[in-house]
XYZ file of N, CA and C in Angstrom:
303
model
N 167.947 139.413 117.747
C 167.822 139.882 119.110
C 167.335 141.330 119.162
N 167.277 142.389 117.996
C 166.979 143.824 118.025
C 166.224 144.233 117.140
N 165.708 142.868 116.193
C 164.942 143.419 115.667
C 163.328 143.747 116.147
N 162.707 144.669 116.035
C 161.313 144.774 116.468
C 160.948 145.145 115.300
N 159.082 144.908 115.881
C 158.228 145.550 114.858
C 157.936 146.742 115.051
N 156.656 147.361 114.468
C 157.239 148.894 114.693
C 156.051 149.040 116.194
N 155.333 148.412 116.406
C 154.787 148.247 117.745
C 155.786 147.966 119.528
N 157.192 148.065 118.595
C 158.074 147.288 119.869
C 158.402 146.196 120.312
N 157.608 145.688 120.004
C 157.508 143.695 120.230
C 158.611 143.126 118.992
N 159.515 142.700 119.953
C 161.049 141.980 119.298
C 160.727 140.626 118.318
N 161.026 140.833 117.173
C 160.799 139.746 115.994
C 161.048 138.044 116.292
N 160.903 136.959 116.781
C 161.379 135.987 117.165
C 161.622 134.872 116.015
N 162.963 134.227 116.030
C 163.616 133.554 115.179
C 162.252 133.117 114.488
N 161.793 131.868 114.910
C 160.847 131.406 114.710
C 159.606 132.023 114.281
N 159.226 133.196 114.119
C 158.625 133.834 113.673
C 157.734 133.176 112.135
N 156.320 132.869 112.416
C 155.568 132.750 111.212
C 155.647 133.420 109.742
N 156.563 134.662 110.093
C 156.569 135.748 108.861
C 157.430 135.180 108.082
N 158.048 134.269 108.570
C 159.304 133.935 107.933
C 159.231 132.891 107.184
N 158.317 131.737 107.242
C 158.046 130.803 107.188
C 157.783 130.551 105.416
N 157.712 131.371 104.977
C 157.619 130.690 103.253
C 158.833 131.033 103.023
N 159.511 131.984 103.473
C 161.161 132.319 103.150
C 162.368 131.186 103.167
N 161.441 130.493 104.348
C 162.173 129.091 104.508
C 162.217 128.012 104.162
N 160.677 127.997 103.518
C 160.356 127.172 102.709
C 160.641 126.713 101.122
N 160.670 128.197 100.664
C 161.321 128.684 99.478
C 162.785 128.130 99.055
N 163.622 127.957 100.417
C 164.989 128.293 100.261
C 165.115 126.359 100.413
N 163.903 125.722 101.279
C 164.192 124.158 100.830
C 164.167 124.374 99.652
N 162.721 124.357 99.447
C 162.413 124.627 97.515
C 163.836 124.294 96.821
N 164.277 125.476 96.852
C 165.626 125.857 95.675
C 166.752 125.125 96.289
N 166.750 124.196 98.242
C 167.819 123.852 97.807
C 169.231 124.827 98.461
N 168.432 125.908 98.797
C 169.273 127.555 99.633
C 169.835 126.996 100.739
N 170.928 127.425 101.442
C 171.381 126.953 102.796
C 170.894 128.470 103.156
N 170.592 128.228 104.553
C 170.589 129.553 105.314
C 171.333 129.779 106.564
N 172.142 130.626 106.290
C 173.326 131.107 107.595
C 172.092 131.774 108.408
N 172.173 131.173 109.411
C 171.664 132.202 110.695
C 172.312 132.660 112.193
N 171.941 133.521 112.700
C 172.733 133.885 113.314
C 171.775 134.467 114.478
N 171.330 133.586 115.477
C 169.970 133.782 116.866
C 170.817 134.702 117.994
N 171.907 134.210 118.205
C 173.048 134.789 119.554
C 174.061 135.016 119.681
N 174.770 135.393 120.823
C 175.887 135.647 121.051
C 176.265 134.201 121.398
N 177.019 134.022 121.691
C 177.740 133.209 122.705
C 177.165 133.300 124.065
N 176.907 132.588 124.994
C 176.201 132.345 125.691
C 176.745 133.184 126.968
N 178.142 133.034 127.501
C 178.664 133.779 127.924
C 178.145 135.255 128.876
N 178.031 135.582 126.871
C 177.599 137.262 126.880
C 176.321 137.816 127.501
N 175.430 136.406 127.909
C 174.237 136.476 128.439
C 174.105 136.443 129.809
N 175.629 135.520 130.574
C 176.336 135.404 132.132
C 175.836 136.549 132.827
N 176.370 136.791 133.965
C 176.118 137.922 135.228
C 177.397 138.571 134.357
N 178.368 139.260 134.522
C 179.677 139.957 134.309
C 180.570 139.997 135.228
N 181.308 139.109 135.572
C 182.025 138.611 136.614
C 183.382 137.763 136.874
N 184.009 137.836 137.602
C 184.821 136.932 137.573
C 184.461 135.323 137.076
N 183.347 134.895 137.475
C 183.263 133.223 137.119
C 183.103 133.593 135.657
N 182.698 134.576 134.727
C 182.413 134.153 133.513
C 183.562 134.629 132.386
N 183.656 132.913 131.852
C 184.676 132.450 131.074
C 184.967 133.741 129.912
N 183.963 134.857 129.649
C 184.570 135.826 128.718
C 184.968 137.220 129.711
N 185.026 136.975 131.001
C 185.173 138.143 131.765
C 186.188 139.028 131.002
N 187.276 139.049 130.885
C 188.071 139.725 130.181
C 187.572 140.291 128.721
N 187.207 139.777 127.656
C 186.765 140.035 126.561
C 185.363 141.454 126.997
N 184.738 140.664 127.823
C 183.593 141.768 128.099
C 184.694 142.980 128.852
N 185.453 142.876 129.330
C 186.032 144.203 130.120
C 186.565 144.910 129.228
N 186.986 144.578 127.853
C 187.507 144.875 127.189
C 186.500 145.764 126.501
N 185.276 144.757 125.475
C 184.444 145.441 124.944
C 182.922 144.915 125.576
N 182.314 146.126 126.578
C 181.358 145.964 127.412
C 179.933 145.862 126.364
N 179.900 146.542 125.418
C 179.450 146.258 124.162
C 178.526 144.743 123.828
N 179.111 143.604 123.737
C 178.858 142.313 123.892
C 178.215 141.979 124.729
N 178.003 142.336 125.842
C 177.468 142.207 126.941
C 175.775 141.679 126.390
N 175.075 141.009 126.804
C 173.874 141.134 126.792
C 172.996 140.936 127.614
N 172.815 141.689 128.656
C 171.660 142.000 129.820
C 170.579 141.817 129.642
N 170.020 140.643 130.813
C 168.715 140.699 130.513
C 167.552 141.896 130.655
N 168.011 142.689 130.511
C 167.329 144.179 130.899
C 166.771 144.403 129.511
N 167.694 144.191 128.575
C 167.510 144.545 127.078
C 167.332 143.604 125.875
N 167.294 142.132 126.357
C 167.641 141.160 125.462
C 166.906 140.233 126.539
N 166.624 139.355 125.032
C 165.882 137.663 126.191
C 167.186 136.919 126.077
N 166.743 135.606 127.534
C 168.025 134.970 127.699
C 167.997 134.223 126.311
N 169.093 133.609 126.614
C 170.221 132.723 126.224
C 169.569 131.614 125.899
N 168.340 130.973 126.828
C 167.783 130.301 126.773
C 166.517 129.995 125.695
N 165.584 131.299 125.960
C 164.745 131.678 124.931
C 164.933 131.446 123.607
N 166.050 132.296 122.997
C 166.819 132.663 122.138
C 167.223 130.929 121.541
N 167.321 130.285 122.170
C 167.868 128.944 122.241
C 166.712 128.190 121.528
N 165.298 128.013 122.246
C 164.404 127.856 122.408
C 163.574 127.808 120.725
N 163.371 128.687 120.506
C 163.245 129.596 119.021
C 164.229 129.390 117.878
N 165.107 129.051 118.042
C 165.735 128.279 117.693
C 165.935 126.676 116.752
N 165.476 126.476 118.419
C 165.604 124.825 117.800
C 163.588 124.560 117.871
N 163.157 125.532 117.824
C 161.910 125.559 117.187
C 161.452 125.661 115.487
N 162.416 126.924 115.253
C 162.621 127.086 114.027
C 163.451 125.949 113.245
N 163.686 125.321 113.575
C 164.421 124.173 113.214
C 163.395 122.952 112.987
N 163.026 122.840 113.878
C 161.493 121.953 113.802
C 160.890 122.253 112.550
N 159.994 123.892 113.032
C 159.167 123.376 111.793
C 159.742 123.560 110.299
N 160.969 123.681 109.918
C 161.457 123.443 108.793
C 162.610 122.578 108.203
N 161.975 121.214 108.816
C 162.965 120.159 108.277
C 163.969 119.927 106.957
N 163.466 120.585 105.972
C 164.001 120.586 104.902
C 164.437 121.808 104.479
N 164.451 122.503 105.217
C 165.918 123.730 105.467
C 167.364 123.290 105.666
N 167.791 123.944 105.014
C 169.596 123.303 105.383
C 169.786 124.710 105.738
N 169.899 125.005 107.388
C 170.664 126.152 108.403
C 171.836 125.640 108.465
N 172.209 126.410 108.427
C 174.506 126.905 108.789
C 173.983 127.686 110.196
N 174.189 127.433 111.559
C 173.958 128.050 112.973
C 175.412 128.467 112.622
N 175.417 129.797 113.123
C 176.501 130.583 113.551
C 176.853 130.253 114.906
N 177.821 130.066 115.746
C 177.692 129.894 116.942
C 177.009 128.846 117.706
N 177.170 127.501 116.931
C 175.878 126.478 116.773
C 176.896 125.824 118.024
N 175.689 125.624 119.364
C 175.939 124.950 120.443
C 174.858 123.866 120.765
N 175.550 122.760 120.709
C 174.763 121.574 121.189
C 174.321 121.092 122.468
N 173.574 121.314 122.995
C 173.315 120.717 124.361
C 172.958 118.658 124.292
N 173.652 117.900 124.801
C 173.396 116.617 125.204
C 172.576 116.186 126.556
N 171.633 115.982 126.600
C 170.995 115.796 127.808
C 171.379 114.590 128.153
């Protein structure tokens, strides 16, 4: 979510640069822990309806505004993109949320 290049433009999961790294790590067989987001939550308005209201009052920190960060969604997006094009990756999702349509 913070990483940029040195032009400013924020690195995205899915990112092509990455792509023999991932490939490599089928290769050998590597699991890769990744880690795209917060908890989804942290991406909410800051409010009473949202289920971490307290935690964020606590540490405002977590918070992630779309002012400074892409949603929840995006982030999501890139994701299960990066997932695509490397089938024979074995990812460990940190925070791994399933949506059922």
């Amino acid at each position: 979510m913070d990483l940029k290049y040195a032009n400013g433009e924020r690195v995205h999961a899915d990112d092509p640069i990455f792509d023999s790294l991932f490939e490599k790590c089928a290769e050998l067989k590597i699991p890769v822990l990744i880690h795209i987001a917060e908890p989804s939550a942290f991406f909410d308005p800051w409010d009473y309806k949202n289920e971490r209201w307290e935690e964020l009052n606590e540490f405002p920190q977590r918070a992630r505004p779309p002012s400074k960060y892409p949603s929840f969604e995006t982030l999501m997006a890139e994701r299960n993109h990066l997932f695509a094009k490397h089938p024979r990756t074995h990812f460990i999702a940190a925070h791994l949320r399933v949506s059922r349509q």
